[in-house]
CSV table of C-alpha atoms in Angstrom, one decimal:
chain,number,residue,atom,x,y,z
A,1,MET,CA,60.4,-35.3,28.9
A,2,LYS,CA,58.5,-32.1,28.0
A,3,SER,CA,59.0,-31.5,24.7
A,4,ARG,CA,60.1,-27.6,23.8
A,5,HIS,CA,57.7,-25.0,22.0
A,6,PRO,CA,59.8,-22.1,21.7
A,7,TRP,CA,59.2,-18.2,20.6
A,8,ILE,CA,62.4,-17.7,17.5
A,9,VAL,CA,63.8,-14.6,18.4
A,10,GLY,CA,65.8,-13.1,15.0
A,11,VAL,CA,68.2,-10.1,15.3
A,12,SER,CA,68.4,-8.3,12.3
A,13,GLY,CA,71.0,-5.6,11.4
A,14,ALA,CA,69.5,-2.7,12.7
A,15,SER,CA,70.8,-0.4,15.4
A,16,GLY,CA,69.2,-1.7,18.9
A,17,THR,CA,70.9,-4.9,19.8
A,18,PRO,CA,69.6,-3.5,23.7
A,19,TYR,CA,66.3,-4.3,22.9
A,20,ALA,CA,67.0,-7.6,21.5
A,21,ALA,CA,68.5,-8.3,25.1
A,22,ALA,CA,65.7,-7.4,27.0
A,23,VAL,CA,63.6,-9.3,25.1
A,24,LEU,CA,65.4,-12.4,25.0
A,25,ARG,CA,65.7,-11.9,29.1
A,26,GLY,CA,62.0,-11.1,29.5
A,27,LEU,CA,61.2,-14.5,27.6
A,28,LEU,CA,63.9,-16.9,29.9
A,29,ALA,CA,62.3,-14.8,33.0
A,30,ALA,CA,59.1,-16.1,32.0
A,31,GLY,CA,60.4,-19.4,31.8
A,32,GLU,CA,60.2,-19.3,28.0
A,33,SER,CA,61.9,-21.4,25.7
A,34,VAL,CA,63.8,-19.2,22.8
A,35,ASP,CA,65.5,-20.2,19.5
A,36,LEU,CA,68.0,-17.5,18.6
A,37,VAL,CA,69.0,-16.7,15.5
A,38,VAL,CA,71.6,-13.8,14.9
A,39,SER,CA,71.9,-12.5,11.4
A,40,ARG,CA,75.8,-11.8,9.6
A,41,ALA,CA,74.8,-8.4,9.6
A,42,SER,CA,73.8,-7.8,13.2
A,43,ARG,CA,76.7,-9.3,14.5
A,44,LEU,CA,78.5,-6.2,13.0
A,45,THR,CA,76.1,-3.9,15.0
A,46,LEU,CA,76.4,-6.3,17.9
A,47,LEU,CA,80.3,-5.7,17.9
A,48,ASP,CA,80.1,-1.9,16.8
A,49,GLU,CA,77.3,-1.5,20.5
A,50,THR,CA,78.8,-3.8,22.7
A,51,GLY,CA,82.1,-4.6,21.5
A,52,ILE,CA,81.1,-8.6,21.6
A,53,ALA,CA,81.7,-10.6,18.5
A,54,PHE,CA,79.4,-13.2,18.4
A,55,ARG,CA,80.3,-16.4,17.1
A,56,ASP,CA,78.8,-19.7,16.3
A,57,ALA,CA,81.3,-21.6,18.0
A,58,HIS,CA,81.1,-19.9,21.0
A,59,TRP,CA,77.5,-18.6,20.7
A,60,ARG,CA,76.6,-19.7,24.8
A,61,GLU,CA,80.1,-17.8,26.0
A,62,ASP,CA,79.1,-14.8,23.8
A,63,LEU,CA,75.4,-14.6,24.7
A,64,ARG,CA,76.1,-14.7,28.4
A,65,GLU,CA,78.4,-11.7,27.9
A,66,TRP,CA,75.8,-9.9,25.8
A,67,LEU,CA,72.9,-10.2,28.0
A,68,ALA,CA,75.1,-9.8,31.2
A,69,ARG,CA,75.1,-6.3,29.7
A,70,GLY,CA,73.1,-3.1,30.6
A,71,ALA,CA,71.4,-0.7,27.6
A,72,ASP,CA,75.1,1.5,29.2
A,73,GLY,CA,77.3,-1.0,28.3
A,74,LYS,CA,78.4,-2.0,31.7
A,75,PRO,CA,78.9,-5.3,32.1
A,76,GLY,CA,77.5,-8.1,34.8
A,77,THR,CA,74.6,-6.0,35.0
A,78,PHE,CA,72.2,-8.8,35.1
A,79,ARG,CA,72.5,-12.5,35.8
A,80,VAL,CA,71.0,-14.7,33.0
A,81,ASP,CA,70.3,-18.9,32.5
A,82,ILE,CA,70.3,-19.6,29.3
A,83,ASP,CA,69.5,-23.0,29.5
A,84,GLY,CA,66.5,-22.5,27.7
A,85,VAL,CA,68.1,-21.0,24.5
A,86,ARG,CA,69.2,-23.4,20.9
A,87,HIS,CA,71.2,-21.3,18.6
A,88,TRP,CA,71.0,-21.8,15.1
A,89,ALA,CA,73.3,-20.1,12.5
A,90,ALA,CA,72.2,-17.6,9.8
A,91,GLY,CA,73.3,-19.6,7.1
A,92,ASP,CA,71.9,-22.7,8.2
A,93,LEU,CA,68.6,-23.3,6.1
A,94,ALA,CA,68.3,-26.8,6.8
A,95,ALA,CA,67.7,-25.9,10.5
A,96,GLY,CA,64.1,-26.4,12.2
A,97,PRO,CA,62.9,-23.1,12.0
A,98,SER,CA,63.1,-23.7,8.7
A,99,SER,CA,60.1,-26.0,8.5
A,100,GLY,CA,56.4,-25.2,9.3
A,101,SER,CA,56.5,-28.9,11.0
A,102,TYR,CA,58.7,-28.0,13.4
A,103,PRO,CA,56.7,-26.6,16.4
A,104,VAL,CA,57.5,-23.3,18.0
A,105,LYS,CA,55.2,-20.1,19.4
A,106,GLY,CA,55.8,-17.7,17.2
A,107,MET,CA,58.4,-15.2,16.2
A,108,LEU,CA,60.0,-11.7,17.4
A,109,ILE,CA,62.6,-9.5,15.2
A,110,VAL,CA,64.0,-7.5,17.5
A,111,PRO,CA,65.2,-5.4,16.1
A,112,ALA,CA,64.2,-5.6,12.1
A,113,SER,CA,66.2,-3.4,9.8
A,114,THR,CA,64.4,-2.3,6.1
A,115,ALA,CA,66.5,-5.0,4.5
A,116,CYS,CA,64.9,-7.6,6.9
A,117,VAL,CA,61.4,-6.1,6.7
A,118,ALA,CA,61.7,-6.1,2.9
A,119,GLY,CA,63.3,-9.2,2.6
A,120,VAL,CA,60.8,-10.7,4.6
A,121,ALA,CA,57.6,-8.9,3.0
A,122,LEU,CA,59.3,-10.1,-0.3
A,123,GLY,CA,59.1,-13.6,0.8
A,124,LEU,CA,63.2,-13.7,-0.4
A,125,SER,CA,64.2,-16.3,2.5
A,126,LYS,CA,67.6,-15.2,1.8
A,127,ASP,CA,68.7,-16.8,5.3
A,128,LEU,CA,67.2,-18.6,8.0
A,129,LEU,CA,65.8,-15.7,10.0
A,130,GLN,CA,64.1,-14.5,6.9
A,131,ARG,CA,63.0,-17.9,6.0
A,132,ALA,CA,61.8,-18.5,9.5
A,133,ALA,CA,59.7,-15.5,9.7
A,134,SER,CA,57.9,-16.9,6.1
A,135,VAL,CA,57.4,-20.0,8.1
A,136,THR,CA,55.5,-17.9,10.7
A,137,LEU,CA,53.8,-16.0,8.7
A,138,LYS,CA,52.2,-19.4,6.6
A,139,GLU,CA,51.5,-21.1,9.6
A,140,ARG,CA,49.5,-18.0,10.9
A,141,ARG,CA,51.5,-18.3,13.8
A,142,ARG,CA,52.4,-14.7,15.9
A,143,LEU,CA,54.8,-12.7,14.3
A,144,VAL,CA,56.2,-9.4,16.1
A,145,VAL,CA,58.7,-7.1,13.6
A,146,ALA,CA,60.5,-4.3,15.9
A,147,ILE,CA,61.2,-2.1,13.1
A,148,ARG,CA,64.3,0.4,14.1
A,149,GLU,CA,64.8,3.1,11.7
A,150,THR,CA,64.1,6.5,11.2
A,151,PRO,CA,62.6,8.3,9.0
A,152,LEU,CA,60.9,5.5,6.7
A,153,ASN,CA,60.6,5.7,3.0
A,154,GLY,CA,57.6,5.2,1.3
A,155,GLN,CA,58.9,1.7,-0.1
A,156,THR,CA,59.9,0.4,3.5
A,157,LEU,CA,55.7,1.7,4.8
A,158,LYS,CA,54.2,-0.4,1.9
A,159,HIS,CA,56.6,-3.4,3.1
A,160,LEU,CA,55.1,-2.6,6.9
A,161,VAL,CA,51.7,-2.6,5.2
A,162,THR,CA,52.5,-6.0,3.3
A,163,LEU,CA,53.2,-7.5,6.9
A,164,ASP,CA,50.4,-6.2,8.5
A,165,GLU,CA,48.1,-7.2,6.0
A,166,ALA,CA,49.9,-11.1,6.1
A,167,GLY,CA,49.1,-11.0,10.1
A,168,ALA,CA,51.9,-9.7,11.3
A,169,VAL,CA,52.1,-7.3,14.3
A,170,VAL,CA,54.3,-4.3,13.3
A,171,LEU,CA,56.0,-2.9,16.1
A,172,PRO,CA,58.2,0.6,15.9
A,173,ALA,CA,60.7,0.2,18.3
A,174,SER,CA,59.5,3.7,20.0
A,175,PRO,CA,60.1,4.5,23.6
A,176,ALA,CA,57.1,5.9,25.5
A,177,PHE,CA,58.6,8.4,28.5
A,178,TYR,CA,54.7,8.0,30.8
A,179,ALA,CA,56.0,5.1,32.5
A,180,GLY,CA,58.7,7.4,34.6
A,181,ALA,CA,61.8,6.7,32.7
A,182,THR,CA,65.2,7.9,34.6
A,183,HIS,CA,67.6,5.1,32.9
A,184,ILE,CA,68.3,4.1,29.3
A,185,GLN,CA,67.4,0.7,30.7
A,186,ASP,CA,64.3,1.9,31.3
A,187,LEU,CA,63.4,3.1,27.6
A,188,VAL,CA,64.9,-0.1,26.3
A,189,ASP,CA,62.8,-2.1,28.6
A,190,PHE,CA,59.8,-0.2,27.8
A,191,VAL,CA,60.1,-1.3,24.0
A,192,ALA,CA,61.2,-5.0,24.9
A,193,GLY,CA,58.1,-4.9,27.5
A,194,ARG,CA,55.6,-4.2,24.4
A,195,VAL,CA,57.0,-6.7,22.3
A,196,LEU,CA,56.4,-9.4,24.8
A,197,ASP,CA,53.1,-8.0,25.1
A,198,ALA,CA,52.4,-8.3,21.8
A,199,ALA,CA,53.4,-12.2,22.0
A,200,GLY,CA,51.1,-12.8,25.0
A,201,VAL,CA,54.5,-13.2,27.3
A,202,PRO,CA,53.8,-11.9,30.9
A,203,HIS,CA,56.4,-9.4,32.2
A,204,GLN,CA,57.3,-6.3,34.7
A,205,LEU,CA,59.6,-4.7,32.2
A,206,TYR,CA,57.9,-1.3,32.5
A,207,ARG,CA,55.1,0.4,34.6
A,208,ARG,CA,51.7,0.5,32.8
A,209,TRP,CA,49.3,3.2,32.6
A,210,GLU,CA,47.1,3.4,34.9
A,211,GLY,CA,44.7,6.7,34.1
A,212,GLU,CA,46.5,8.8,36.4
A,213,LEU,CA,48.4,12.1,35.1
A,214,GLY,CA,51.4,12.4,36.7
A,215,GLY,CA,51.1,8.8,38.7
A,216,SER,CA,55.0,8.2,37.8
A,217,ARG,CA,56.4,11.2,39.0
A,218,THR,CA,57.9,10.5,42.8
A,219,ASP,CA,58.2,14.0,43.2
């Protein structure tokens, strides 16, 4: 039987749960396996932004409902097979991703809050998300940190520099408009696509720049 070699996806408490959903859909569409860690703070954000209460005991049901929603909150927008997902409770510090010997491709933190960024930069490992990120760095695996906060104070900027110097990709959740966005989902998918680009995962989430001014306009 083929062994799993997943991407860890960590969801922290910053606003932007549609970004996480789009990244998860993109990974699964590309045939990638996923180990999912949803922090305690992010569950409050998810409840606020979608009305979905993410529960460890019912994570499959809750994840299916979450990933089926569009960025506008409309249920049933997407159909997603979550068989490639394994869920780890945020408080489980004995979980697989807490060890460097657990085989993974890397980790994507989407969205990343300033508290999460600080914890990873300082090596606090207060929960599984932070511990998995620290392990990813020490093992020299790919770590993408999609920070979602504005404005940024000096201390957070220092933490981001620390992560950059440690080898992480710091990727602000900053949508672009040259791809011809006409819907909120297009802006979300642009950021998710850039996260997947940084991870080297193929996708078709946004129209790439081809050097033609106005190429995305249809009028």
